[in-house]
Amino acid sequence: MQQFIDTYDFAGKKAIVRVDFNVPLNADMQITDDTRIRAAIPTLKKVIEKGGAVIVMSHLGRPKGVTEKFSLKHILGRVEELLGAPVKFADDCQAADEQVAALKMGECLVLENLRFYAEEEGKPRGEFATEEEKKAAKAVVKENQKEFVKKLASYADCYINDAFGTAHRAHASTALIADYFPNDKMFGYVMEGEIKAIDHVLKTPEHPVTAIVGGAKVSSKITIIEKLFDAVDNMIIGGGMVYTFRKAQGGQIGRSLCEDDQMQLALDTLKKAEEKGVKIYLSKEVVVADDFSNDANTKIVSNMEIPEGWEGMDAAPSTLAMWEEVLMNSKTILWNGPVGVFEIPAFAKGTNRIAEILAKATAENGAFTLVGGGDSVAAVTQMGFADKVSYVSTGGGAMLEYLEGKELPGIAAIRK
Ligand code: AMP
């Protein structure tokens, strides 16, 4: 049975908490963005305040075994500083019995990177000569995974999942471990907040509802676009994926990004939108460049008439003005994906402007604004607007799968 962090009695108990401490580190192993650590602190503090102790487990990066640069030891200082409680470290997540036994209430023990073991993800590592060999290796990892999970579960009295970013993965620490705590499992505040925010947009929003979907590819966003037709009144489509739509409509797109095999699908999607009464706002005028670089020559043209040799890179001011009008008339806004090549400063203007408009819609119209996905989140954060929108989602892939209507293993494991 699912429990709730606000009502659960943590006094004298050890809680094992799956967090997402997968933070970016520079070459000197310093954290360059601690957002994810900050996000998990309220959950950890709550357990400690209520008289419990926390055992923290996370992954960092994509190690293929024990790798110094992916060690969670690099982040301990920051965790201790933000938590304001003693933080200890177990350098092997499968051999922490003594440290767990010595852990006092009010303390925190961070376990070393779970992904140092292949059992966390349940996938074999290395090269295999044949499919049979790979299958056999997978069977071994899956078998060993049972012991791996059992060991982690043995450390604690209750389990909290607060890692929304990995909720779409059926890993040992995100899904399987919950079975060991049938009556003592719950979501942390990050998970609760994410689920509530997305559910609000999908199920109980104030209308008009507008979604902005950007990014590079039609193929990766088409499912979510169509799924959202059931929830939104307007859909703004920007970024690299628009050129596939424009080419399918008979436009000249020059060297712009295009997935020829998705063109028919793009046209079908526009038809579906019409049938469902959803208004689509594709970018119209765009900034094009003669090179994929910051110092390229640029000009503004219609994205139905991009000259040969030029490539669509960003939304032009007239397109942004059209979108702004739609957004300023919306009461609920969901944003995923950049509307231009955001990594190159010269073509980040459109994406930054969207961040600005969302902050304005929140402040001036009381719109509920939800931002998710790496680049969109980076844009609102860099612009200093993270506190000026209603909710910033920490999980890109997980958010997309949730919006697509999929049951996420990390959520299902707690609720079942
Ligand atoms: P996604 O991960 O699908 O949200 O896509 C994000 C990527 O889309 C970023 O790396 C952007 O640079 C890229 N992108 C956005 N607009 C364009 C464009 N007009 N041309 C090429 N790439 C784009």
PDB file of N, CA and C in Angstrom, residues 326-369:
ATOM      1  N   VAL A 326      -0.872  34.082 -28.890  1.00  0.00           N
ATOM      2  CA  VAL A 326      -1.551  32.841 -28.474  1.00  0.00           C
ATOM      3  C   VAL A 326      -1.261  32.570 -26.994  1.00  0.00           C
ATOM      4  N   LEU A 327      -0.008  32.706 -26.627  1.00  0.00           N
ATOM      5  CA  LEU A 327       0.403  32.366 -25.256  1.00  0.00           C
ATOM      6  C   LEU A 327      -0.191  33.334 -24.237  1.00  0.00           C
ATOM      7  N   MET A 328      -0.282  34.606 -24.605  1.00  0.00           N
ATOM      8  CA  MET A 328      -0.817  35.579 -23.653  1.00  0.00           C
ATOM      9  C   MET A 328      -2.338  35.459 -23.525  1.00  0.00           C
ATOM     10  N   ASN A 329      -2.936  34.665 -24.400  1.00  0.00           N
ATOM     11  CA  ASN A 329      -4.373  34.391 -24.267  1.00  0.00           C
ATOM     12  C   ASN A 329      -4.636  33.011 -23.675  1.00  0.00           C
ATOM     13  N   SER A 330      -3.591  32.367 -23.150  1.00  0.00           N
ATOM     14  CA  SER A 330      -3.735  31.008 -22.611  1.00  0.00           C
ATOM     15  C   SER A 330      -3.705  31.031 -21.091  1.00  0.00           C
ATOM     16  N   LYS A 331      -4.436  30.098 -20.488  1.00  0.00           N
ATOM     17  CA  LYS A 331      -4.442  30.006 -19.021  1.00  0.00           C
ATOM     18  C   LYS A 331      -3.550  28.851 -18.535  1.00  0.00           C
ATOM     19  N   THR A 332      -3.248  27.936 -19.449  1.00  0.00           N
ATOM     20  CA  THR A 332      -2.370  26.813 -19.109  1.00  0.00           C
ATOM     21  C   THR A 332      -1.405  26.608 -20.275  1.00  0.00           C
ATOM     22  N   ILE A 333      -0.106  26.520 -19.949  1.00  0.00           N
ATOM     23  CA  ILE A 333       0.904  26.376 -21.005  1.00  0.00           C
ATOM     24  C   ILE A 333       1.896  25.270 -20.635  1.00  0.00           C
ATOM     25  N   LEU A 334       2.143  24.416 -21.611  1.00  0.00           N
ATOM     26  CA  LEU A 334       3.120  23.342 -21.424  1.00  0.00           C
ATOM     27  C   LEU A 334       4.198  23.529 -22.481  1.00  0.00           C
ATOM     28  N   TRP A 335       5.467  23.516 -22.066  1.00  0.00           N
ATOM     29  CA  TRP A 335       6.539  23.737 -23.030  1.00  0.00           C
ATOM     30  C   TRP A 335       7.578  22.637 -22.977  1.00  0.00           C
ATOM     31  N   ASN A 336       7.846  22.017 -24.121  1.00  0.00           N
ATOM     32  CA  ASN A 336       8.927  21.042 -24.220  1.00  0.00           C
ATOM     33  C   ASN A 336       9.680  21.223 -25.539  1.00  0.00           C
ATOM     34  N   GLY A 337      10.947  21.499 -25.432  1.00  0.00           N
ATOM     35  CA  GLY A 337      11.806  21.518 -26.624  1.00  0.00           C
ATOM     36  C   GLY A 337      12.086  22.911 -27.154  1.00  0.00           C
ATOM     37  N   PRO A 338      13.344  23.169 -27.556  1.00  0.00           N
ATOM     38  CA  PRO A 338      13.743  24.493 -28.039  1.00  0.00           C
ATOM     39  C   PRO A 338      13.147  24.802 -29.419  1.00  0.00           C
ATOM     40  N   VAL A 339      12.924  26.076 -29.686  1.00  0.00           N
ATOM     41  CA  VAL A 339      12.365  26.457 -30.991  1.00  0.00           C
ATOM     42  C   VAL A 339      13.459  26.888 -31.963  1.00  0.00           C
ATOM     43  N   GLY A 340      14.699  26.636 -31.597  1.00  0.00           N
ATOM     44  CA  GLY A 340      15.822  26.937 -32.481  1.00  0.00           C
ATOM     45  C   GLY A 340      17.040  26.183 -31.999  1.00  0.00           C
ATOM     46  N   VAL A 341      18.160  26.400 -32.691  1.00  0.00           N
ATOM     47  CA  VAL A 341      19.394  25.723 -32.287  1.00  0.00           C
ATOM     48  C   VAL A 341      19.966  26.477 -31.085  1.00  0.00           C
ATOM     49  N   PHE A 342      19.419  26.134 -29.958  1.00  0.00           N
ATOM     50  CA  PHE A 342      19.626  26.852 -28.712  1.00  0.00           C
ATOM     51  C   PHE A 342      21.083  26.816 -28.235  1.00  0.00           C
ATOM     52  N   GLU A 343      21.810  25.760 -28.615  1.00  0.00           N
ATOM     53  CA  GLU A 343      23.206  25.622 -28.158  1.00  0.00           C
ATOM     54  C   GLU A 343      24.103  26.695 -28.769  1.00  0.00           C
ATOM     55  N   ILE A 344      23.716  27.235 -29.921  1.00  0.00           N
ATOM     56  CA  ILE A 344      24.524  28.271 -30.571  1.00  0.00           C
ATOM     57  C   ILE A 344      23.905  29.633 -30.208  1.00  0.00           C
ATOM     58  N   PRO A 345      24.660  30.479 -29.472  1.00  0.00           N
ATOM     59  CA  PRO A 345      24.080  31.725 -28.949  1.00  0.00           C
ATOM     60  C   PRO A 345      23.315  32.562 -29.988  1.00  0.00           C
ATOM     61  N   ALA A 346      23.830  32.628 -31.201  1.00  0.00           N
ATOM     62  CA  ALA A 346      23.171  33.463 -32.214  1.00  0.00           C
ATOM     63  C   ALA A 346      21.764  32.956 -32.539  1.00  0.00           C
ATOM     64  N   PHE A 347      21.499  31.685 -32.235  1.00  0.00           N
ATOM     65  CA  PHE A 347      20.191  31.113 -32.581  1.00  0.00           C
ATOM     66  C   PHE A 347      19.394  30.670 -31.354  1.00  0.00           C
ATOM     67  N   ALA A 348      19.745  31.266 -30.212  1.00  0.00           N
ATOM     68  CA  ALA A 348      19.045  30.944 -28.960  1.00  0.00           C
ATOM     69  C   ALA A 348      17.976  31.987 -28.650  1.00  0.00           C
ATOM     70  N   LYS A 349      17.889  33.015 -29.476  1.00  0.00           N
ATOM     71  CA  LYS A 349      16.991  34.137 -29.153  1.00  0.00           C
ATOM     72  C   LYS A 349      15.536  33.710 -29.073  1.00  0.00           C
ATOM     73  N   GLY A 350      15.105  32.886 -30.017  1.00  0.00           N
ATOM     74  CA  GLY A 350      13.707  32.453 -30.032  1.00  0.00           C
ATOM     75  C   GLY A 350      13.352  31.671 -28.777  1.00  0.00           C
ATOM     76  N   THR A 351      14.217  30.726 -28.425  1.00  0.00           N
ATOM     77  CA  THR A 351      13.973  29.878 -27.254  1.00  0.00           C
ATOM     78  C   THR A 351      13.978  30.732 -25.977  1.00  0.00           C
ATOM     79  N   ASN A 352      14.929  31.661 -25.902  1.00  0.00           N
ATOM     80  CA  ASN A 352      14.972  32.547 -24.730  1.00  0.00           C
ATOM     81  C   ASN A 352      13.717  33.429 -24.650  1.00  0.00           C
ATOM     82  N   ARG A 353      13.260  33.851 -25.805  1.00  0.00           N
ATOM     83  CA  ARG A 353      12.049  34.700 -25.835  1.00  0.00           C
ATOM     84  C   ARG A 353      10.830  33.914 -25.329  1.00  0.00           C
ATOM     85  N   ILE A 354      10.745  32.644 -25.695  1.00  0.00           N
ATOM     86  CA  ILE A 354       9.635  31.806 -25.202  1.00  0.00           C
ATOM     87  C   ILE A 354       9.686  31.755 -23.676  1.00  0.00           C
ATOM     88  N   ALA A 355      10.897  31.583 -23.135  1.00  0.00           N
ATOM     89  CA  ALA A 355      11.047  31.539 -21.676  1.00  0.00           C
ATOM     90  C   ALA A 355      10.510  32.842 -21.067  1.00  0.00           C
ATOM     91  N   GLU A 356      10.850  33.949 -21.707  1.00  0.00           N
ATOM     92  CA  GLU A 356      10.424  35.264 -21.225  1.00  0.00           C
ATOM     93  C   GLU A 356       8.896  35.408 -21.276  1.00  0.00           C
ATOM     94  N   ILE A 357       8.317  34.947 -22.384  1.00  0.00           N
ATOM     95  CA  ILE A 357       6.855  35.046 -22.536  1.00  0.00           C
ATOM     96  C   ILE A 357       6.139  34.191 -21.484  1.00  0.00           C
ATOM     97  N   LEU A 358       6.697  33.023 -21.209  1.00  0.00           N
ATOM     98  CA  LEU A 358       6.061  32.160 -20.200  1.00  0.00           C
ATOM     99  C   LEU A 358       6.076  32.821 -18.820  1.00  0.00           C
ATOM    100  N   ALA A 359       7.206  33.462 -18.506  1.00  0.00           N
ATOM    101  CA  ALA A 359       7.292  34.166 -17.216  1.00  0.00           C
ATOM    102  C   ALA A 359       6.254  35.285 -17.172  1.00  0.00           C
ATOM    103  N   LYS A 360       6.085  35.971 -18.296  1.00  0.00           N
ATOM    104  CA  LYS A 360       5.114  37.069 -18.381  1.00  0.00           C
ATOM    105  C   LYS A 360       3.679  36.549 -18.250  1.00  0.00           C
ATOM    106  N   ALA A 361       3.386  35.439 -18.933  1.00  0.00           N
ATOM    107  CA  ALA A 361       2.026  34.876 -18.866  1.00  0.00           C
ATOM    108  C   ALA A 361       1.699  34.431 -17.439  1.00  0.00           C
ATOM    109  N   THR A 362       2.705  33.938 -16.736  1.00  0.00           N
ATOM    110  CA  THR A 362       2.508  33.492 -15.355  1.00  0.00           C
ATOM    111  C   THR A 362       2.220  34.695 -14.458  1.00  0.00           C
ATOM    112  N   ALA A 363       3.039  35.725 -14.588  1.00  0.00           N
ATOM    113  CA  ALA A 363       2.911  36.895 -13.709  1.00  0.00           C
ATOM    114  C   ALA A 363       1.676  37.730 -14.041  1.00  0.00           C
ATOM    115  N   GLU A 364       1.458  37.981 -15.314  1.00  0.00           N
ATOM    116  CA  GLU A 364       0.383  38.917 -15.689  1.00  0.00           C
ATOM    117  C   GLU A 364      -0.988  38.272 -15.794  1.00  0.00           C
ATOM    118  N   ASN A 365      -1.027  37.005 -16.226  1.00  0.00           N
ATOM    119  CA  ASN A 365      -2.333  36.368 -16.448  1.00  0.00           C
ATOM    120  C   ASN A 365      -2.645  35.258 -15.454  1.00  0.00           C
ATOM    121  N   GLY A 366      -1.705  34.987 -14.567  1.00  0.00           N
ATOM    122  CA  GLY A 366      -1.904  33.873 -13.630  1.00  0.00           C
ATOM    123  C   GLY A 366      -1.984  32.549 -14.345  1.00  0.00           C
ATOM    124  N   ALA A 367      -1.337  32.462 -15.526  1.00  0.00           N
ATOM    125  CA  ALA A 367      -1.362  31.199 -16.269  1.00  0.00           C
ATOM    126  C   ALA A 367      -0.543  30.152 -15.512  1.00  0.00           C
ATOM    127  N   PHE A 368      -0.950  28.882 -15.638  1.00  0.00           N
ATOM    128  CA  PHE A 368      -0.167  27.790 -15.066  1.00  0.00           C
ATOM    129  C   PHE A 368       0.812  27.350 -16.150  1.00  0.00           C
ATOM    130  N   THR A 369       2.110  27.505 -15.884  1.00  0.00           N
ATOM    131  CA  THR A 369       3.110  27.240 -16.913  1.00  0.00           C
ATOM    132  C   THR A 369       4.051  26.122 -16.472  1.00  0.00           C
TER     133      THR A 369
END
